[in-house]
């Protein structure tokens, strides 16, 4: 094919973040369409897209030229000051890679620019350039280059000297004078002078087009992109913009016209391309070098550790089968070159265990390795549970092993620091990820820069269907007629649409992967560019996950699991309270108490087993062994969940078990003839069809990927193998069908990296940015994410809904619908898909913040709407991810309720948590409460669970509480950290003083001894309101009233102590018992119960010593009250009666002017949203504005705004019980007394007199004195 006579050498892609608008795939496609023999990529200061560009260009038959437009500091790259010119101070330089040495040098330059030279931009300097010149080819640069700026300033000699320096450093054959022509007058003048320099120093000239976007018509879109970057609008005359619209990828013919007077400028682009011949090697692994003891190789040391571990696990004579399995695995590991990999993982896990950091038992395919089990990398016996090594490491498919390791979430970073210290901090880094501009985000960003109002933009964005989650604007146009009409009929919307279509899909920002860390054999900048986020301390790679793995670098997922922290803290509490040392490896797996608790389904707070559906399944299953728990955790997923009733019936002999083949019986006997695990497919294929385990793993993967072509080949091979081994063809067909059915649900379901996850606080995060412990929104409320896990490269499709939402996921990813969980590819037009009602969700959060109260469970916490599917269209093959959300069956991705996978990996951890709850409930619940100290809703639920278990939860106490929840006998004591306004420094002062000088006897004593610089009035008031001084024996109201006097006395004592003064009594009495002395004040009566409880809620976030509605518990049954927790079981239209008080009230008016209200009604179980329309509002208004208990009768409504109660009647409780409303009597006790004192005259004497009056008339009413200066 005849190629074009030009090569673009100055090209910016989307990875020139919010500056380049050319997406890599489209850029390469256009280069191919224009028949360019080669093309360069020169993004601003980075190589983010380098590997993807290199591979895409090669695939398209185009030579890739890697490069970057570097920023060169005017002085030292490490200097940061006004002399460096700030934002515009760095000069641009076009740098291209000629060979592998140049590639490595460019990596060094880019890395040092970020790590050492970042000042507004990542910068290098001349010294660095000279040091790393080998293998690079340099063009003099654009108008912002050092040469061009000197010419613009009229200094020809300086420009020539500069060009001469670069020519000398990089070599005469590798330095070109770059000229451009974008229709800019200044550029034309500079070009003429540049040609003079070229002639003077004998440098060749090369012509470039500084392309930032693909097409001639994209200039306006590029302006909008720059506005998105700078936060300006297109109407701003001072905004940053390019002065012409010539910055696109032009054809060779267009470039020939541009440089008609200097044709050599075009010819030389071909010469440059010929000089650039980078070949990258993707076939080698770069494992970190583990140093073995003298006399050992990696292989022999691994063998020794594994064989020692075998005897530790199985005894001195483990038997031939175990020896053979271990020998087989070791041989495969050695053959594939992964002995070092196992030693690296063993080492940091060994460190974690020695340091007391809880480590997970292993999950995923690594649990199938006996070597990993013997090394202590995993704690699940693969022999006992029939787990297969080939699932983890298939000798017939050479790829890096993939172990995801769980650590206690509060100590995960310690393990990463250990790895960095061991192998070198320059060899360990976190991995970068990128967020892209989705359809709705593009509309909102572009609408803003066009100056449209939020309301206008919001109206347009909402016409984009939410389904599929990652719907494109083009698809939205086709699927939403109102949107299409608006685009066609309104010029402003048409402009927005055209710009948004151009920018849609562009990379928008860089972030850091949630768990992935790369570990290298050499300094990382020998292999990958490095990046530094100025706001974060970590070293970060400049390549994302895909390129990292393609380059053969070791990627490890260090995952933080909160449950491991709970288990570790339980063990610490057991040691402190009972002197018991816990060995998690030695916990009995046949504990009767544990299985009795599981059978009774008392699993609230138990990892993986606390959902209502799981509890129901456990009641039916009546588990008797760990295998039962493993099976139930594995089955409790969309698809296999339907098999649970049959599984239970078979277990208890109520259903017949039939096996199609002896192999089925052999490998599914433990699961009663039902295929539950992927290993069963592999074992059956091996037994029936003679597959090697490697071949069986290939079959498993084919089923998991739903690769129809490969599945067809595997089917033929399986059937032929079965027949050859004596199985009838029909029987083999039936077994295949059973295996294929299992494949429909037996594998991870995954989402793409551009998926946005809804967070509980109303924000969104890219799926790769979600961290363990983050509160994510699920269809059942807020739950903490466990982690994001990569799920491999898979074929994905786009699911689109009628409301414009879309998500890109694997075809088998379960989506929540009216009829339950349905795989994305199986959705039909009649299905209603659950999607987030963002408006109602926002109102929920506002109400929660106003009330400080707990939120209701289920849909009252996450308002959902229903939208019909429009299409599911298969797209590309790309990296996919999943989030694990223990305790929830879903999360909200791009607004759509989707399922979280990875169900079967944690059965052992589930058993361990159940064991501790059954056997050591006080310590376990205390640890559980500590783990959720920042989550008020969870604390409330767990306190209720404690009470249901007969455990006492006592308020915090300055004399006995620790920082976290602690244990005293059968009582759980609140930790001081649970109290708002009591910071870490204040807690440390209180605990240190108590430990050194003994318990506090009075408030005066407390104030005299603690450091009042840290423990201030606000801290003490919060402690009083929380009940932390109750052990002193005085009413909280009295203590609060005496706070100022106690503080004053304490400050005097501390001041005197500091100045060396002491009274006669101080000399006789130890300091700890010598508080400031003052006359005892008359005891102030305790607050009424409702005020005391209100203060508790203010500083703790919940009630602890009671509940305002507790006194009405007896009438709940007589009124037939439905609690907020029970509402989830009520159907649409059901009539209910609620009892509660108003936690949040929003009054509004209808279009006709009638008043109505939206109410958050809080009861003892949570809260529910109530809509009070104008008619009932007429009589209800005064009651809604009070704190009196109310009875609300109404109907359940599952409308567009989620589940609410439509109130028909609202009354005070005493009215509902037959009494009359109780208006406040004249002269009733006011809520507070406020006294205004105007300064002037002798205000001090007036304040002294006022104080005497107040002291003479004590009471429970707070007094506020306002001094007007």
CSV table of N, CA and C in Angstrom, one decimal, residues 656-718:
chain,number,residue,atom,x,y,z
A,656,UNK,N,-34.7,-36.1,46.1
A,656,UNK,CA,-33.9,-37.2,45.6
A,656,UNK,C,-32.7,-36.6,44.9
A,657,UNK,N,-31.5,-37.3,45.1
A,657,UNK,CA,-30.3,-36.9,44.4
A,657,UNK,C,-30.0,-37.9,43.3
A,658,UNK,N,-29.9,-37.4,42.1
A,658,UNK,CA,-29.6,-38.3,41.0
A,658,UNK,C,-28.3,-37.8,40.3
A,659,UNK,N,-27.5,-38.7,39.9
A,659,UNK,CA,-26.2,-38.4,39.3
A,659,UNK,C,-26.2,-38.9,37.9
A,660,UNK,N,-25.8,-38.1,36.9
A,660,UNK,CA,-25.8,-38.5,35.5
A,660,UNK,C,-24.6,-39.5,35.2
A,661,UNK,N,-23.6,-39.4,36.1
A,661,UNK,CA,-22.4,-40.2,35.8
A,661,UNK,C,-21.6,-40.4,37.1
A,662,UNK,N,-20.9,-41.5,37.3
A,662,UNK,CA,-20.1,-41.7,38.5
A,662,UNK,C,-19.2,-40.5,38.8
A,663,UNK,N,-18.7,-39.8,37.8
A,663,UNK,CA,-17.8,-38.7,38.1
A,663,UNK,C,-18.6,-37.6,38.8
A,664,UNK,N,-19.9,-37.4,38.4
A,664,UNK,CA,-20.7,-36.4,39.0
A,664,UNK,C,-20.9,-36.8,40.5
A,665,UNK,N,-21.1,-38.0,40.8
A,665,UNK,CA,-21.3,-38.4,42.2
A,665,UNK,C,-20.0,-38.2,43.0
A,666,UNK,N,-18.9,-38.6,42.3
A,666,UNK,CA,-17.6,-38.5,43.0
A,666,UNK,C,-17.2,-37.0,43.4
A,667,UNK,N,-17.6,-36.1,42.5
A,667,UNK,CA,-17.1,-34.7,42.7
A,667,UNK,C,-18.2,-33.8,43.2
A,668,UNK,N,-19.5,-34.2,43.2
A,668,UNK,CA,-20.5,-33.3,43.7
A,668,UNK,C,-21.3,-34.0,44.9
A,669,UNK,N,-20.7,-35.1,45.5
A,669,UNK,CA,-21.4,-35.7,46.6
A,669,UNK,C,-21.5,-34.7,47.8
A,670,UNK,N,-20.4,-34.0,48.0
A,670,UNK,CA,-20.4,-33.0,49.2
A,670,UNK,C,-21.4,-31.9,49.0
A,671,UNK,N,-21.8,-31.7,47.7
A,671,UNK,CA,-22.8,-30.6,47.5
A,671,UNK,C,-24.1,-31.2,46.9
A,672,UNK,N,-24.3,-32.4,47.3
A,672,UNK,CA,-25.6,-33.1,47.1
A,672,UNK,C,-26.0,-33.1,45.6
A,673,UNK,N,-25.0,-33.3,44.7
A,673,UNK,CA,-25.3,-33.4,43.3
A,673,UNK,C,-25.5,-32.1,42.6
A,674,UNK,N,-25.2,-31.0,43.3
A,674,UNK,CA,-25.3,-29.7,42.6
A,674,UNK,C,-23.9,-29.1,42.5
A,675,UNK,N,-23.6,-28.6,41.3
A,675,UNK,CA,-22.3,-28.0,41.0
A,675,UNK,C,-22.3,-26.6,41.6
A,676,UNK,N,-21.4,-26.4,42.6
A,676,UNK,CA,-21.3,-25.2,43.3
A,676,UNK,C,-20.0,-24.5,43.0
A,677,UNK,N,-18.9,-25.3,42.7
A,677,UNK,CA,-17.6,-24.7,42.6
A,677,UNK,C,-17.0,-24.9,41.2
A,678,UNK,N,-16.1,-24.0,40.8
A,678,UNK,CA,-15.5,-24.1,39.5
A,678,UNK,C,-14.6,-25.4,39.4
A,679,UNK,N,-14.0,-25.8,40.6
A,679,UNK,CA,-13.2,-27.0,40.6
A,679,UNK,C,-14.0,-28.2,40.1
A,680,UNK,N,-15.3,-28.2,40.4
A,680,UNK,CA,-16.0,-29.4,40.1
A,680,UNK,C,-16.1,-29.6,38.6
A,681,UNK,N,-16.2,-28.5,37.8
A,681,UNK,CA,-16.2,-28.5,36.4
A,681,UNK,C,-14.9,-29.1,35.9
A,682,UNK,N,-13.8,-28.7,36.5
A,682,UNK,CA,-12.4,-29.2,36.1
A,682,UNK,C,-12.3,-30.6,36.4
A,683,UNK,N,-12.7,-31.0,37.6
A,683,UNK,CA,-12.6,-32.4,37.9
A,683,UNK,C,-13.4,-33.4,37.1
A,684,UNK,N,-14.6,-32.9,36.8
A,684,UNK,CA,-15.5,-33.8,35.9
A,684,UNK,C,-14.9,-33.9,34.5
A,685,UNK,N,-14.4,-32.8,34.0
A,685,UNK,CA,-13.8,-32.8,32.6
A,685,UNK,C,-12.6,-33.7,32.6
A,686,UNK,N,-11.8,-33.7,33.7
A,686,UNK,CA,-10.7,-34.6,33.7
A,686,UNK,C,-11.1,-36.1,33.8
A,687,UNK,N,-12.0,-36.3,34.7
A,687,UNK,CA,-12.4,-37.7,34.9
A,687,UNK,C,-13.2,-38.3,33.8
A,688,UNK,N,-14.1,-37.5,33.2
A,688,UNK,CA,-15.0,-38.1,32.1
A,688,UNK,C,-14.3,-38.0,30.8
A,689,UNK,N,-13.6,-36.9,30.5
A,689,UNK,CA,-13.1,-36.7,29.1
A,689,UNK,C,-11.6,-36.8,29.0
A,690,UNK,N,-10.9,-37.1,30.1
A,690,UNK,CA,-9.5,-37.2,30.0
A,690,UNK,C,-8.7,-36.0,29.9
A,691,UNK,N,-9.3,-34.8,30.2
A,691,UNK,CA,-8.6,-33.5,30.1
A,691,UNK,C,-7.5,-33.5,31.1
A,692,UNK,N,-6.3,-33.0,30.7
A,692,UNK,CA,-5.4,-32.6,31.8
A,692,UNK,C,-5.9,-31.5,32.6
A,693,UNK,N,-5.4,-31.3,33.8
A,693,UNK,CA,-5.9,-30.2,34.6
A,693,UNK,C,-5.7,-28.9,34.0
A,694,UNK,N,-4.6,-28.7,33.2
A,694,UNK,CA,-4.4,-27.5,32.4
A,694,UNK,C,-5.4,-27.3,31.4
A,695,UNK,N,-5.8,-28.4,30.7
A,695,UNK,CA,-6.9,-28.3,29.7
A,695,UNK,C,-8.2,-28.0,30.4
A,696,UNK,N,-8.4,-28.6,31.5
A,696,UNK,CA,-9.7,-28.4,32.2
A,696,UNK,C,-9.8,-26.9,32.7
A,697,UNK,N,-8.7,-26.3,33.0
A,697,UNK,CA,-8.7,-24.9,33.4
A,697,UNK,C,-9.0,-24.0,32.2
A,698,UNK,N,-8.5,-24.4,31.0
A,698,UNK,CA,-8.8,-23.7,29.8
A,698,UNK,C,-10.3,-23.8,29.5
A,699,UNK,N,-10.9,-24.9,29.8
A,699,UNK,CA,-12.4,-25.1,29.6
A,699,UNK,C,-13.1,-24.2,30.6
A,700,UNK,N,-12.6,-24.2,31.8
A,700,UNK,CA,-13.3,-23.3,32.9
A,700,UNK,C,-13.2,-21.9,32.4
A,701,UNK,N,-12.1,-21.4,32.0
A,701,UNK,CA,-11.9,-20.0,31.5
A,701,UNK,C,-12.8,-19.7,30.3
A,702,UNK,N,-12.9,-20.7,29.4
A,702,UNK,CA,-13.8,-20.5,28.2
A,702,UNK,C,-15.2,-20.3,28.7
A,703,UNK,N,-15.6,-21.1,29.6
A,703,UNK,CA,-17.0,-20.9,30.1
A,703,UNK,C,-17.2,-19.6,30.8
A,704,UNK,N,-16.2,-19.2,31.6
A,704,UNK,CA,-16.3,-18.0,32.3
A,704,UNK,C,-16.3,-16.8,31.4
A,705,UNK,N,-15.6,-16.8,30.3
A,705,UNK,CA,-15.6,-15.7,29.3
A,705,UNK,C,-16.8,-15.7,28.4
A,706,UNK,N,-17.6,-16.8,28.4
A,706,UNK,CA,-18.7,-17.0,27.5
A,706,UNK,C,-18.2,-16.8,26.0
A,707,UNK,N,-17.0,-17.3,25.8
A,707,UNK,CA,-16.5,-17.3,24.4
A,707,UNK,C,-17.1,-18.4,23.6
A,708,UNK,N,-18.1,-18.0,22.7
A,708,UNK,CA,-18.9,-19.0,22.0
A,708,UNK,C,-18.0,-19.9,21.1
A,709,UNK,N,-17.1,-19.3,20.4
A,709,UNK,CA,-16.3,-20.1,19.5
A,709,UNK,C,-15.4,-21.1,20.3
A,710,UNK,N,-14.8,-20.6,21.3
A,710,UNK,CA,-13.9,-21.5,22.1
A,710,UNK,C,-14.8,-22.5,22.9
A,711,UNK,N,-15.9,-22.1,23.3
A,711,UNK,CA,-16.8,-23.0,24.0
A,711,UNK,C,-17.2,-24.2,23.1
A,712,UNK,N,-17.5,-23.8,21.8
A,712,UNK,CA,-17.8,-24.8,20.8
A,712,UNK,C,-16.7,-25.9,20.6
A,713,UNK,N,-15.5,-25.4,20.5
A,713,UNK,CA,-14.3,-26.3,20.4
A,713,UNK,C,-14.2,-27.1,21.6
A,714,UNK,N,-14.4,-26.5,22.8
A,714,UNK,CA,-14.2,-27.3,24.1
A,714,UNK,C,-15.3,-28.3,24.2
A,715,UNK,N,-16.5,-28.0,23.7
A,715,UNK,CA,-17.6,-28.9,23.8
A,715,UNK,C,-17.3,-30.2,23.0
A,716,UNK,N,-16.9,-29.9,21.7
A,716,UNK,CA,-16.5,-31.0,20.9
A,716,UNK,C,-15.4,-31.9,21.5
A,717,UNK,N,-14.4,-31.3,22.0
A,717,UNK,CA,-13.3,-32.0,22.6
A,717,UNK,C,-13.8,-32.8,23.8
A,718,UNK,N,-14.7,-32.2,24.7
A,718,UNK,CA,-15.2,-32.9,25.8
A,718,UNK,C,-16.1,-34.1,25.5
